[in-house]
Short mmCIF file of C-alpha atoms in Angstrom, two decimals:
data_model
loop_
_atom_site.label_atom_id
_atom_site.label_comp_id
_atom_site.label_asym_id
_atom_site.label_seq_id
_atom_site.Cartn_x
_atom_site.Cartn_y
_atom_site.Cartn_z
CA MET A 932 14.73 6.40 1.63
CA ARG A 933 14.75 2.74 0.72
CA GLY A 934 15.91 1.20 -1.93
CA ALA A 935 15.54 -1.70 -3.33
CA ARG A 936 15.31 -3.54 0.58
CA SER A 937 12.10 -3.81 2.48
CA ALA A 938 9.93 -0.86 2.88
CA THR A 939 6.59 -0.73 4.67
CA TRP A 940 3.51 1.50 3.02
CA VAL A 941 3.29 4.28 5.16
CA ALA A 942 -0.23 3.96 6.82
CA GLY A 943 -1.69 7.46 6.39
CA ALA A 944 -0.74 7.27 2.96
CA ILE A 945 -2.63 4.46 1.52
CA ALA A 946 -4.96 5.41 3.40
CA ILE A 947 -5.02 9.56 2.09
CA ALA A 948 -7.41 10.76 4.66
CA LEU A 949 -10.54 11.92 2.51
CA GLY A 950 -12.54 12.45 4.47
CA VAL A 951 -11.74 12.31 8.63
CA THR A 952 -10.95 9.96 9.91
CA ALA A 953 -12.00 9.80 13.71
CA CYS A 954 -13.76 8.88 16.07
CA GLY A 955 -16.25 10.87 18.32
CA GLY A 956 -16.91 14.43 18.32
CA SER A 957 -19.72 17.20 18.83
CA GLY A 958 -20.13 21.09 19.72
CA ASP A 959 -21.60 19.54 23.13
CA SER A 960 -17.73 19.50 24.60
CA ALA A 961 -16.00 21.66 21.93
CA GLY A 962 -15.18 24.10 24.96
CA SER A 963 -13.03 26.96 23.97
CA GLU A 964 -10.32 28.04 25.94
CA ALA A 965 -8.76 31.92 25.43
CA GLY A 966 -5.84 31.81 22.19
CA VAL A 967 -5.58 27.63 21.47
CA VAL A 968 -7.10 26.86 18.43
CA ARG A 969 -9.97 23.40 18.34
CA SER A 970 -9.07 21.71 15.30
CA ALA A 971 -10.64 17.87 14.46
CA TRP A 972 -8.38 14.72 14.56
CA GLY A 973 -8.44 11.56 14.39
CA ASP A 974 -6.91 9.35 17.43
CA PRO A 975 -3.45 8.07 16.15
CA GLN A 976 -3.32 4.12 15.29
CA ASN A 977 0.08 3.41 17.25
CA PRO A 978 0.94 4.54 20.47
CA LEU A 979 3.10 8.48 19.08
CA GLU A 980 6.90 6.97 18.98
CA PRO A 981 8.34 8.24 15.86
CA ALA A 982 9.69 5.06 14.03
CA ASN A 983 6.63 3.58 14.93
CA THR A 984 4.09 6.58 13.66
CA THR A 985 2.77 5.57 10.12
CA GLU A 986 -0.21 7.30 9.58
CA VAL A 987 -1.33 10.63 9.00
CA GLN A 988 -2.82 11.46 12.23
CA GLY A 989 0.10 10.26 14.56
CA GLY A 990 2.48 11.92 12.10
CA LYS A 991 0.00 15.47 12.55
CA VAL A 992 0.99 15.22 16.28
CA LEU A 993 5.36 14.04 16.24
CA ASP A 994 5.46 17.32 13.86
CA MET A 995 4.57 19.61 16.77
CA ILE A 996 6.57 18.37 19.65
CA PHE A 997 10.11 17.31 18.20
CA GLN A 998 12.07 18.95 15.76
CA ASN A 999 13.80 17.21 13.38
CA LEU A 1000 17.80 17.73 11.76
CA LYS A 1001 15.94 19.50 9.22
CA LYS A 1002 12.45 20.76 8.44
CA TYR A 1003 10.11 21.28 5.09
CA ASP A 1004 9.83 24.43 3.61
CA PRO A 1005 5.91 24.61 4.08
CA LYS A 1006 4.83 26.69 1.21
CA THR A 1007 8.20 24.68 -1.16
CA GLY A 1008 8.49 21.70 0.40
CA ALA A 1009 12.21 22.55 0.84
CA ALA A 1010 14.37 20.96 2.91
CA ASP A 1011 15.94 23.05 5.72
CA ASN A 1012 18.25 22.88 8.44
CA ASP A 1013 16.41 23.10 11.45
CA ALA A 1014 18.12 21.42 14.62
CA ALA A 1015 21.11 20.67 12.74
CA GLU A 1016 23.62 23.41 12.21
CA SER A 1017 25.31 21.86 9.37
CA ILE A 1018 25.36 18.13 7.23
CA GLU A 1019 28.54 17.50 5.41
CA THR A 1020 29.83 15.16 3.13
CA LYS A 1021 32.61 14.82 0.66
CA ASP A 1022 31.70 11.55 -0.90
CA GLN A 1023 27.76 10.93 -1.08
CA GLN A 1024 28.49 8.37 1.46
CA THR A 1025 29.56 9.15 4.59
CA PHE A 1026 27.52 12.20 6.37
CA THR A 1027 29.14 14.28 9.65
CA ILE A 1028 26.10 16.24 11.47
CA LYS A 1029 26.28 18.37 13.65
CA VAL A 1030 23.24 19.48 15.88
CA LYS A 1031 23.34 22.97 17.26
CA LYS A 1032 24.20 23.43 20.99
CA GLY A 1033 21.85 24.75 23.35
CA LEU A 1034 18.53 23.55 22.42
CA THR A 1035 16.76 20.78 24.71
CA PHE A 1036 13.80 18.59 24.94
CA SER A 1037 10.73 20.24 26.83
CA ASN A 1038 11.72 18.38 30.04
CA GLY A 1039 14.71 20.40 29.43
CA GLU A 1040 17.12 17.45 28.85
CA PRO A 1041 19.63 18.73 26.59
CA LEU A 1042 19.75 17.54 22.74
CA THR A 1043 22.86 16.24 22.02
CA ALA A 1044 24.24 13.26 19.18
CA ASN A 1045 23.55 11.00 21.78
CA SER A 1046 19.45 12.10 21.16
CA PHE A 1047 19.58 11.15 17.63
CA VAL A 1048 21.51 7.84 17.19
CA ASP A 1049 20.29 5.82 20.29
CA ALA A 1050 16.86 7.35 18.45
CA TRP A 1051 18.33 5.58 14.86
CA ASN A 1052 19.29 2.05 16.60
CA TYR A 1053 15.94 2.13 18.54
CA GLY A 1054 14.16 2.16 15.84
CA ALA A 1055 15.93 0.22 13.09
CA LEU A 1056 16.38 -2.67 15.72
CA ALA A 1057 13.88 -5.42 14.37
CA THR A 1058 13.04 -6.45 18.30
CA ASN A 1059 11.90 -3.84 18.86
CA GLN A 1060 9.19 -4.30 15.77
CA GLN A 1061 8.60 -0.21 15.00
CA LYS A 1062 7.37 0.28 11.13
CA ASN A 1063 9.84 3.61 10.16
CA SER A 1064 11.78 0.52 10.86
CA TYR A 1065 13.17 0.26 6.69
CA PHE A 1066 13.84 4.40 6.89
CA PHE A 1067 17.17 3.08 7.98
CA ALA A 1068 18.12 0.47 6.15
CA ASP A 1069 20.51 2.38 4.08
CA ILE A 1070 22.98 2.79 7.08
CA GLU A 1071 25.57 0.80 6.95
CA GLY A 1072 25.31 -2.45 8.89
CA TYR A 1073 21.61 -2.52 8.82
CA ASP A 1074 21.06 -6.15 7.78
CA LYS A 1075 22.64 -7.39 10.99
CA VAL A 1076 20.45 -4.90 13.16
CA ALA A 1077 16.84 -6.36 10.80
CA PRO A 1078 17.69 -9.31 9.28
CA ALA A 1079 15.87 -10.66 5.95
CA LYS A 1080 15.85 -13.47 8.24
CA GLY A 1081 17.04 -14.71 11.28
CA LYS A 1082 17.95 -12.99 14.78
CA PRO A 1083 19.97 -9.57 14.91
CA THR A 1084 23.28 -10.37 14.73
CA ALA A 1085 23.75 -6.25 16.75
CA LYS A 1086 22.02 -4.37 18.48
CA THR A 1087 23.03 -1.00 17.00
CA LEU A 1088 24.10 0.38 13.30
CA SER A 1089 27.29 -0.09 12.45
CA GLY A 1090 27.04 3.24 10.77
CA LEU A 1091 26.35 5.99 13.39
CA LYS A 1092 29.25 7.01 15.07
CA VAL A 1093 29.05 9.73 17.96
CA VAL A 1094 32.34 12.07 17.66
CA ASP A 1095 31.52 14.54 20.68
CA ASP A 1096 28.39 15.76 22.34
CA HIS A 1097 26.77 17.61 19.13
CA THR A 1098 28.51 15.87 16.09
CA PHE A 1099 27.57 11.67 15.21
CA THR A 1100 28.69 10.52 11.86
CA VAL A 1101 26.60 8.05 9.59
CA LYS A 1102 27.99 6.29 6.91
CA LEU A 1103 25.56 4.80 4.26
CA THR A 1104 25.63 1.13 2.28
CA GLN A 1105 25.89 3.00 -0.95
CA LYS A 1106 26.20 6.59 -2.26
CA MET A 1107 23.52 8.72 -2.12
CA SER A 1108 23.79 12.68 -2.11
CA THR A 1109 19.98 12.85 -2.13
CA TRP A 1110 20.18 10.88 1.48
CA PRO A 1111 20.21 14.28 4.14
CA VAL A 1112 16.96 15.65 2.81
CA ARG A 1113 14.25 12.52 4.55
CA LEU A 1114 15.57 13.71 7.46
CA GLY A 1115 12.90 16.72 8.36
CA TYR A 1116 11.24 12.78 8.53
CA LYS A 1117 8.60 11.29 11.59
CA ALA A 1118 11.06 8.32 12.11
CA PHE A 1119 14.30 10.53 12.03
CA ALA A 1120 13.42 12.47 14.66
CA PRO A 1121 15.27 12.67 18.70
CA LEU A 1122 14.08 10.62 22.30
CA PRO A 1123 14.75 11.74 25.33
CA LYS A 1124 16.27 9.30 27.78
CA LYS A 1125 12.74 9.24 29.27
CA PHE A 1126 12.18 7.37 26.26
CA PHE A 1127 14.13 4.05 27.13
CA SER A 1128 14.77 4.52 31.34
CA ASP A 1129 10.34 4.64 31.09
CA HIS A 1130 9.23 3.40 28.58
CA LYS A 1131 5.54 3.51 29.77
CA GLY A 1132 5.97 7.36 30.93
CA TYR A 1133 6.99 8.40 27.92
CA LEU A 1134 3.87 6.68 25.93
CA ASP A 1135 1.78 8.18 28.73
CA LYS A 1136 3.40 11.58 27.89
CA PRO A 1137 5.16 11.76 24.92
CA ILE A 1138 8.25 14.40 25.93
CA GLY A 1139 9.39 16.26 22.48
CA ASN A 1140 11.82 18.92 21.62
CA GLY A 1141 9.79 20.99 19.38
CA PRO A 1142 7.39 24.11 19.31
CA TYR A 1143 4.88 22.39 21.02
CA ALA A 1144 4.37 20.14 24.22
CA VAL A 1145 1.85 17.76 25.21
CA ASP A 1146 -0.48 18.29 28.28
CA SER A 1147 -2.88 16.32 28.22
CA TYR A 1148 -4.35 12.80 26.12
CA GLN A 1149 -7.72 11.16 27.03
CA LYS A 1150 -7.62 8.87 24.13
CA GLY A 1151 -10.90 8.85 21.67
CA THR A 1152 -12.18 12.38 22.64
CA GLN A 1153 -8.67 14.93 22.91
CA MET A 1154 -5.17 16.01 23.17
CA LYS A 1155 -4.31 19.27 24.52
CA LEU A 1156 -0.88 21.01 23.04
CA VAL A 1157 0.61 23.66 25.00
CA PRO A 1158 3.59 25.54 24.00
CA ASN A 1159 6.76 24.36 24.91
CA LYS A 1160 8.66 26.49 27.27
CA LYS A 1161 11.80 24.99 26.16
CA TYR A 1162 11.66 25.60 21.89
CA LYS A 1163 14.52 27.76 21.06
CA GLY A 1164 13.22 27.58 16.94
CA ASP A 1165 12.21 29.59 15.08
CA ASP A 1166 8.77 27.73 14.27
CA ALA A 1167 7.85 29.77 18.04
CA PRO A 1168 3.91 29.00 18.30
CA GLN A 1169 1.60 32.27 17.37
CA ASN A 1170 -0.88 31.43 19.86
CA LYS A 1171 -1.45 29.61 23.48
CA GLY A 1172 -1.94 26.12 21.90
CA VAL A 1173 -3.98 23.31 19.50
CA LEU A 1174 -6.90 21.10 21.30
CA LEU A 1175 -7.42 18.07 19.07
CA LYS A 1176 -10.55 17.41 19.32
CA VAL A 1177 -11.47 13.21 17.61
CA TYR A 1178 -14.00 12.72 15.49
CA THR A 1179 -16.05 9.97 13.95
CA ASP A 1180 -17.47 11.46 11.76
CA SER A 1181 -16.55 14.56 8.45
CA ASN A 1182 -19.64 15.50 8.22
CA THR A 1183 -20.20 15.99 11.94
CA ALA A 1184 -17.36 17.94 12.23
CA TYR A 1185 -17.81 20.33 9.48
CA SER A 1186 -21.88 21.22 11.29
CA ASP A 1187 -19.08 21.74 14.36
CA LEU A 1188 -17.24 24.22 12.40
CA GLN A 1189 -20.11 26.18 10.69
CA ALA A 1190 -21.23 26.36 15.08
CA GLY A 1191 -17.98 27.95 15.35
CA ASN A 1192 -17.29 24.96 17.69
CA ILE A 1193 -14.20 23.75 16.34
CA ASP A 1194 -11.36 25.81 14.64
CA VAL A 1195 -9.53 23.70 11.76
CA LEU A 1196 -11.78 20.95 9.32
CA ASP A 1197 -8.54 20.04 7.32
CA SER A 1198 -10.30 17.40 5.13
CA LEU A 1199 -13.38 18.32 4.63
CA PRO A 1200 -16.80 15.45 3.44
CA ALA A 1201 -16.48 14.76 -0.60
CA GLU A 1202 -20.36 16.58 -0.43
CA GLN A 1203 -19.82 19.63 1.34
CA ILE A 1204 -16.72 20.70 -1.05
CA LYS A 1205 -18.56 22.49 -3.48
CA ASN A 1206 -20.09 25.10 -1.09
CA ALA A 1207 -17.65 24.96 1.34
CA LYS A 1208 -15.53 28.19 0.42
CA THR A 1209 -19.25 30.50 0.44
CA ASP A 1210 -20.95 27.93 3.59
CA LEU A 1211 -16.99 29.07 5.18
CA GLN A 1212 -17.50 32.56 4.79
CA GLY A 1213 -14.15 32.24 2.15
CA ASN A 1214 -12.45 31.22 4.63
CA TYR A 1215 -11.41 27.49 2.69
CA VAL A 1216 -8.07 26.98 0.53
CA SER A 1217 -7.82 23.93 -1.54
CA GLN A 1218 -4.34 23.76 -3.19
CA PRO A 1219 -1.79 21.02 -4.28
CA ALA A 1220 -0.35 18.30 -1.98
CA GLY A 1221 2.36 15.69 -1.81
CA ILE A 1222 0.09 13.03 -2.75
CA ASN A 1223 -1.71 10.92 -5.70
CA GLN A 1224 -3.78 8.08 -6.09
CA THR A 1225 -3.38 5.27 -8.38
CA ILE A 1226 -4.74 1.86 -10.13
CA THR A 1227 -2.58 -0.99 -8.78
CA PHE A 1228 -2.00 -4.35 -10.97
CA PRO A 1229 -1.50 -7.64 -9.10
CA LEU A 1230 1.31 -8.41 -11.73
CA ASP A 1231 2.98 -11.38 -9.39
CA LYS A 1232 -0.50 -13.08 -10.44
CA GLY A 1233 -0.81 -14.81 -13.68
CA ALA A 1234 -4.14 -13.53 -15.25
CA TRP A 1235 -1.99 -9.71 -15.23
CA SER A 1236 1.64 -11.32 -15.58
CA LYS A 1237 1.02 -12.09 -18.73
CA PRO A 1238 2.98 -11.12 -21.64
CA GLY A 1239 0.78 -8.28 -23.77
CA MET A 1240 -1.19 -7.24 -20.48
CA GLU A 1241 0.75 -3.96 -20.93
CA LYS A 1242 -0.82 -2.89 -23.44
CA VAL A 1243 -3.76 -3.74 -21.49
CA ARG A 1244 -2.75 -2.04 -18.53
CA LYS A 1245 -2.24 1.26 -20.67
CA GLY A 1246 -5.57 0.87 -23.11
CA ILE A 1247 -7.13 0.69 -19.29
CA SER A 1248 -6.37 3.87 -18.32
CA MET A 1249 -6.53 5.28 -21.72
CA ALA A 1250 -9.52 4.62 -21.34
CA ILE A 1251 -10.57 6.40 -18.04
CA ASP A 1252 -11.82 10.57 -18.68
CA ARG A 1253 -9.67 11.64 -15.96
CA LYS A 1254 -10.77 15.69 -16.33
CA GLN A 1255 -14.43 14.77 -17.04
CA ILE A 1256 -14.31 12.89 -13.49
CA THR A 1257 -11.88 15.78 -10.86
CA GLU A 1258 -14.12 18.07 -12.31
CA LYS A 1259 -17.95 16.63 -11.94
CA ILE A 1260 -16.56 14.19 -8.37
CA TYR A 1261 -13.79 16.12 -6.81
CA HIS A 1262 -15.32 20.35 -8.28
CA GLY A 1263 -11.56 20.93 -8.35
CA THR A 1264 -9.75 19.36 -5.37
CA ARG A 1265 -8.09 16.77 -7.39
CA THR A 1266 -6.51 16.98 -10.88
CA PRO A 1267 -5.66 14.65 -13.48
CA ALA A 1268 -2.18 12.47 -13.05
CA THR A 1269 0.79 13.37 -15.51
CA ASP A 1270 3.45 11.35 -13.07
CA LEU A 1271 3.58 8.95 -11.11
CA THR A 1272 5.10 12.15 -8.32
CA SER A 1273 3.07 15.30 -6.81
CA PRO A 1274 2.79 18.88 -8.29
CA VAL A 1275 3.93 20.46 -5.41
CA LEU A 1276 7.61 19.25 -5.79
CA GLY A 1277 8.34 21.60 -9.23
CA ALA A 1278 10.82 19.93 -11.33
CA ALA A 1279 13.73 20.39 -9.82
CA ASN A 1280 12.69 17.69 -7.36
CA GLY A 1281 11.38 15.68 -9.92
CA TYR A 1282 8.14 16.96 -11.20
CA SER A 1283 6.79 16.23 -15.09
CA LYS A 1284 4.14 17.19 -16.72
CA ASP A 1285 4.36 14.61 -19.73
CA ALA A 1286 6.10 11.27 -18.24
CA CYS A 1287 2.58 9.78 -18.67
CA GLY A 1288 2.51 10.83 -21.55
CA ASP A 1289 -0.13 9.60 -24.44
CA ALA A 1290 -0.83 6.62 -21.87
CA CYS A 1291 -2.89 9.28 -19.78
CA THR A 1292 -5.03 11.18 -21.63
CA TYR A 1293 -8.14 10.05 -22.68
CA ASN A 1294 -8.71 8.30 -25.99
CA PRO A 1295 -11.45 6.01 -26.70
CA THR A 1296 -10.45 5.05 -30.11
CA GLU A 1297 -6.80 3.78 -29.12
CA ALA A 1298 -7.55 2.31 -25.93
CA LYS A 1299 -10.58 -0.37 -27.50
CA LYS A 1300 -7.63 -1.43 -30.01
CA LEU A 1301 -4.90 -1.81 -26.99
CA ILE A 1302 -6.93 -3.71 -24.41
CA LYS A 1303 -7.51 -6.12 -28.12
CA GLU A 1304 -4.11 -6.41 -29.20
CA GLY A 1305 -2.83 -7.15 -25.48
CA GLY A 1306 -5.56 -10.10 -25.80
CA GLY A 1307 -8.20 -7.99 -23.55
CA LEU A 1308 -9.41 -8.01 -20.02
CA PRO A 1309 -8.75 -11.42 -18.16
CA GLY A 1310 -11.41 -14.37 -18.27
CA GLY A 1311 -13.37 -10.20 -20.13
CA LYS A 1312 -13.85 -8.59 -16.58
CA MET A 1313 -12.27 -6.89 -14.29
CA THR A 1314 -12.91 -5.67 -10.10
CA ILE A 1315 -10.96 -2.74 -8.41
CA SER A 1316 -11.32 -3.70 -4.91
CA TYR A 1317 -10.88 -0.26 -2.39
CA ASN A 1318 -11.80 0.28 1.16
CA ALA A 1319 -15.70 0.14 1.85
CA ASP A 1320 -15.06 2.17 5.20
CA LYS A 1321 -14.63 5.73 3.28
CA ASP A 1322 -17.48 6.02 0.61
CA SER A 1323 -15.57 8.96 -1.27
CA HIS A 1324 -13.95 5.58 -2.89
CA LYS A 1325 -16.66 4.24 -3.84
CA GLU A 1326 -18.10 7.73 -6.48
CA TRP A 1327 -14.46 7.77 -8.37
CA VAL A 1328 -13.93 3.70 -8.58
CA ASP A 1329 -17.82 3.95 -9.75
CA ALA A 1330 -16.78 6.66 -11.95
CA ILE A 1331 -13.71 4.98 -13.80
CA CYS A 1332 -15.53 1.78 -14.19
CA ASN A 1333 -18.12 3.67 -16.00
CA SER A 1334 -15.44 5.28 -18.39
CA VAL A 1335 -13.67 1.80 -19.29
CA ASN A 1336 -17.24 0.12 -20.05
CA LYS A 1337 -18.37 3.13 -22.34
CA VAL A 1338 -15.13 1.92 -24.09
CA LEU A 1339 -15.63 -1.25 -24.60
CA GLY A 1340 -19.14 -1.42 -24.86
CA ASP A 1341 -19.98 -3.54 -21.82
CA ASP A 1342 -21.66 -2.66 -18.97
CA LYS A 1343 -20.34 -5.68 -16.94
CA ALA A 1344 -16.79 -5.37 -18.31
CA CYS A 1345 -15.50 -3.44 -14.91
CA VAL A 1346 -17.00 -2.99 -11.87
CA GLY A 1347 -16.31 -2.00 -8.23
CA ASN A 1348 -15.23 -4.62 -5.36
CA PRO A 1349 -15.54 -3.38 -1.93
CA VAL A 1350 -13.98 -4.31 0.60
CA GLY A 1351 -15.05 -3.68 4.56
CA THR A 1352 -12.93 -1.84 6.31
CA PHE A 1353 -9.05 -0.26 5.50
CA GLY A 1354 -7.87 -2.96 7.75
CA ASP A 1355 -9.27 -5.56 5.76
CA PHE A 1356 -8.60 -4.03 2.56
CA ARG A 1357 -5.09 -3.88 3.34
CA SER A 1358 -4.45 -7.84 5.00
CA GLN A 1359 -6.24 -9.02 1.14
CA ILE A 1360 -2.71 -6.93 -0.44
CA THR A 1361 -0.37 -7.57 1.94
CA LYS A 1362 -1.36 -11.88 2.07
CA GLY A 1363 -1.66 -11.17 -1.75
CA GLU A 1364 -5.31 -12.33 -1.75
CA MET A 1365 -5.73 -9.57 -4.38
CA THR A 1366 -6.74 -11.25 -7.93
CA SER A 1367 -7.40 -7.54 -10.52
CA ALA A 1368 -6.97 -4.26 -9.77
CA PHE A 1369 -7.02 -2.57 -6.65
CA ARG A 1370 -6.97 1.49 -5.26
CA ALA A 1371 -3.59 2.48 -4.08
CA GLY A 1372 -2.45 6.21 -2.96
CA TRP A 1373 0.56 7.21 -2.15
CA GLN A 1374 1.44 10.51 0.78
CA MET A 1375 5.21 11.87 0.62
CA ASP A 1376 7.52 11.31 3.64
CA TYR A 1377 9.74 14.03 1.83
CA PRO A 1378 9.86 16.48 -1.75
CA GLN A 1379 11.89 14.49 -3.59
CA ILE A 1380 10.84 12.36 -6.68
CA GLU A 1381 13.08 9.09 -5.15
CA ASN A 1382 10.48 8.76 -2.51
CA PHE A 1383 7.52 8.27 -5.44
CA LEU A 1384 9.51 5.36 -6.77
CA THR A 1385 11.56 3.20 -5.05
CA PRO A 1386 9.61 2.40 -1.81
CA LEU A 1387 6.74 1.55 -4.50
CA TYR A 1388 8.11 -0.02 -7.59
CA ALA A 1389 12.30 -1.18 -6.47
CA THR A 1390 11.70 -4.90 -6.22
CA GLY A 1391 11.61 -6.49 -3.26
CA ALA A 1392 10.59 -3.45 -1.02
CA SER A 1393 7.61 -3.92 0.87
CA SER A 1394 5.64 -1.53 -0.50
CA ASN A 1395 5.70 -3.08 -3.92
CA ASP A 1396 2.09 -3.82 -4.14
CA SER A 1397 2.42 -5.13 -7.21
CA HIS A 1398 5.05 -7.12 -7.33
CA TRP A 1399 6.75 -6.02 -10.33
CA SER A 1400 10.75 -6.44 -10.47
CA ASN A 1401 12.81 -4.55 -12.85
CA LYS A 1402 16.62 -5.11 -12.92
CA GLU A 1403 17.13 -1.66 -15.30
CA PHE A 1404 14.79 0.00 -13.22
CA ASP A 1405 16.62 -0.87 -9.58
CA GLU A 1406 19.43 0.23 -11.61
CA LEU A 1407 18.59 3.37 -12.57
CA LEU A 1408 17.72 3.75 -8.83
CA LYS A 1409 21.23 3.28 -7.13
CA LYS A 1410 23.11 5.06 -10.35
CA ALA A 1411 20.99 7.75 -9.51
CA ALA A 1412 21.00 7.63 -4.91
CA ALA A 1413 25.20 7.51 -5.98
CA GLU A 1414 24.97 11.15 -8.30
CA PRO A 1415 26.71 14.07 -6.35
CA ASP A 1416 24.74 16.36 -8.60
CA THR A 1417 20.91 16.86 -7.96
CA LYS A 1418 20.00 17.86 -11.16
CA LYS A 1419 21.37 14.93 -13.09
CA ALA A 1420 20.02 12.80 -10.37
CA THR A 1421 16.63 13.78 -10.66
CA LYS A 1422 17.10 12.99 -14.15
CA LEU A 1423 17.95 9.19 -13.63
CA TYR A 1424 14.98 8.56 -10.97
CA GLN A 1425 13.09 10.25 -14.02
CA ASP A 1426 14.39 7.96 -16.78
CA ALA A 1427 13.69 4.74 -14.07
CA GLU A 1428 10.22 6.07 -13.90
CA LYS A 1429 9.80 6.34 -18.17
CA LEU A 1430 10.08 2.10 -17.03
CA VAL A 1431 7.81 1.98 -14.65
CA PHE A 1432 5.24 3.23 -17.58
CA ASP A 1433 6.36 1.10 -20.16
CA ASP A 1434 5.00 -1.90 -18.20
CA MET A 1435 2.82 0.50 -17.30
CA VAL A 1436 2.60 -1.15 -13.86
CA ALA A 1437 0.34 1.47 -11.65
CA ILE A 1438 -2.27 3.94 -13.78
CA PRO A 1439 -1.88 7.58 -12.19
CA LEU A 1440 -5.15 8.36 -11.60
CA PHE A 1441 -4.95 12.64 -9.57
CA TYR A 1442 -3.39 14.40 -7.51
CA GLN A 1443 -5.43 15.32 -4.61
CA ASN A 1444 -4.69 18.65 -3.15
CA GLY A 1445 -5.35 19.22 0.20
CA VAL A 1446 -8.43 20.98 1.81
CA ALA A 1447 -8.89 22.72 4.75
CA GLY A 1448 -11.35 24.85 6.17
CA TRP A 1449 -11.80 27.15 9.83
CA SER A 1450 -14.31 29.38 11.65
CA GLN A 1451 -13.65 33.16 12.41
CA ASN A 1452 -11.94 33.02 15.14
CA VAL A 1453 -8.90 32.01 13.92
CA SER A 1454 -6.06 33.32 10.78
CA ASP A 1455 -3.43 32.87 9.11
CA VAL A 1456 -4.52 29.38 8.93
CA GLU A 1457 -2.30 27.92 5.69
CA LEU A 1458 -1.50 23.88 4.60
CA ASP A 1459 1.85 22.84 4.26
CA ALA A 1460 2.88 20.51 1.19
CA PHE A 1461 1.88 17.32 3.26
CA SER A 1462 -1.71 19.01 3.21
CA VAL A 1463 -1.20 19.77 6.95
CA PRO A 1464 -2.33 23.03 8.94
CA VAL A 1465 1.15 24.99 9.93
CA TYR A 1466 -0.67 25.17 13.75
CA THR A 1467 2.02 26.92 14.78
CA GLN A 1468 1.75 30.40 12.56
CA ILE A 1469 -2.76 29.61 13.41
CA LYS A 1470 -3.49 33.23 15.43
CA VAL A 1471 -6.89 32.68 17.20
CA LYS A 1472 -8.95 36.55 17.84
CA SER A 1473 -10.40 35.52 20.79
#
């Protein structure tokens, strides 16, 4: 995805929707329309531009209104061709992409090679200030359209060439056998001509080429999606549309779900999960998702960068009783982490049951020994910062500190440090103001181990909030990317992962399950590997 280059942490990934991160909402305005699925939602952080949407709620809509070159199988996460007829390469560096003929946008405009090339050039160009710009960093010419310093010296990526109406080529800066896997991510969506000729008009009512089309949007209230009559893909909606209703309070949304005022809630309040299956008469699912939680350290700060601190960090990890915490707090919706990825990847894509090994195994005696050998906690104390606008974080942070304090025999050794809002929390991180540990998380962009490593730990990657740098790690990433055999490439990425654990840059905590509940009014509700409902499959009973 990003290599040892500039990157931005996906906002939805760090936010990790542990509750409905939305606005308004009440049963009084939850009108029903025959055949339409009513779902809880939150206003997107940014306008619905594919290259500028970096959070879960906006991404949810983009996934419904766009058909990308690739799509991810809801059950396995495997990347299959969608709008792409074929994606071929002879050297893992130059790819020839053929777009299926006969596809159109919802306004009737034909989908062509230019629909992708123009969109990617726009997304990459620094002056357009698209937050997903870094996704194009591996394409030749990115350093000219988005230089690290100064103004762009080119407006288009030299690595993109249109061959004919339905064919274009992509030349990367280096070999990357797994590059096509990421083409199902929203940043690579095509754009209609109206996006460029009438940008404001597009933003008021986005136009896509996916299963649904935007019918209307009232910010702070709701968005209505209807089946796209021009769509010719394999995922035609089994309903008459989706009404995304905005909520600010997850408990209000849960009450509305129980009352039948909404049909789908894909992020249940933590305090309701224990009884959700009974409350919802069995209409409840909890399954692994491509999301994890970690504790990260500011390794550019003197206190945590001193020799021996890697032992302290490992000791802290071994002092955490993950099993007890997940059972008591999360009631089966979290699983103790054993690596830096997610179980949804499967072994073929890099997940490992023992990559972290002893370092992620609760061992109070060894934990205390390692912390002492490493020089102890800096100043004898540590804090774990987290955003306080979601109360679910306080509970697990306090539990972890209690676990650490019990091992050290000091009830004040570790304390939670709540930071106002998510925006305030992220601002402190990006400004380098964190002086001790802080919560972190990652929601995959695509199902491959590389996506859990490069953006977070490669030198210079802007999602590398620990500011860790390791030349051997960076070289292994490059070697893995250039390896044409995906099995061998995955093994190389796992070798790189071991280096992260050698320094214990981040402490893996839990894998997060996707959870959802639904009303008696609908059926066939499933979550995909990203913990998002597969809306096209949902059927309305009345």
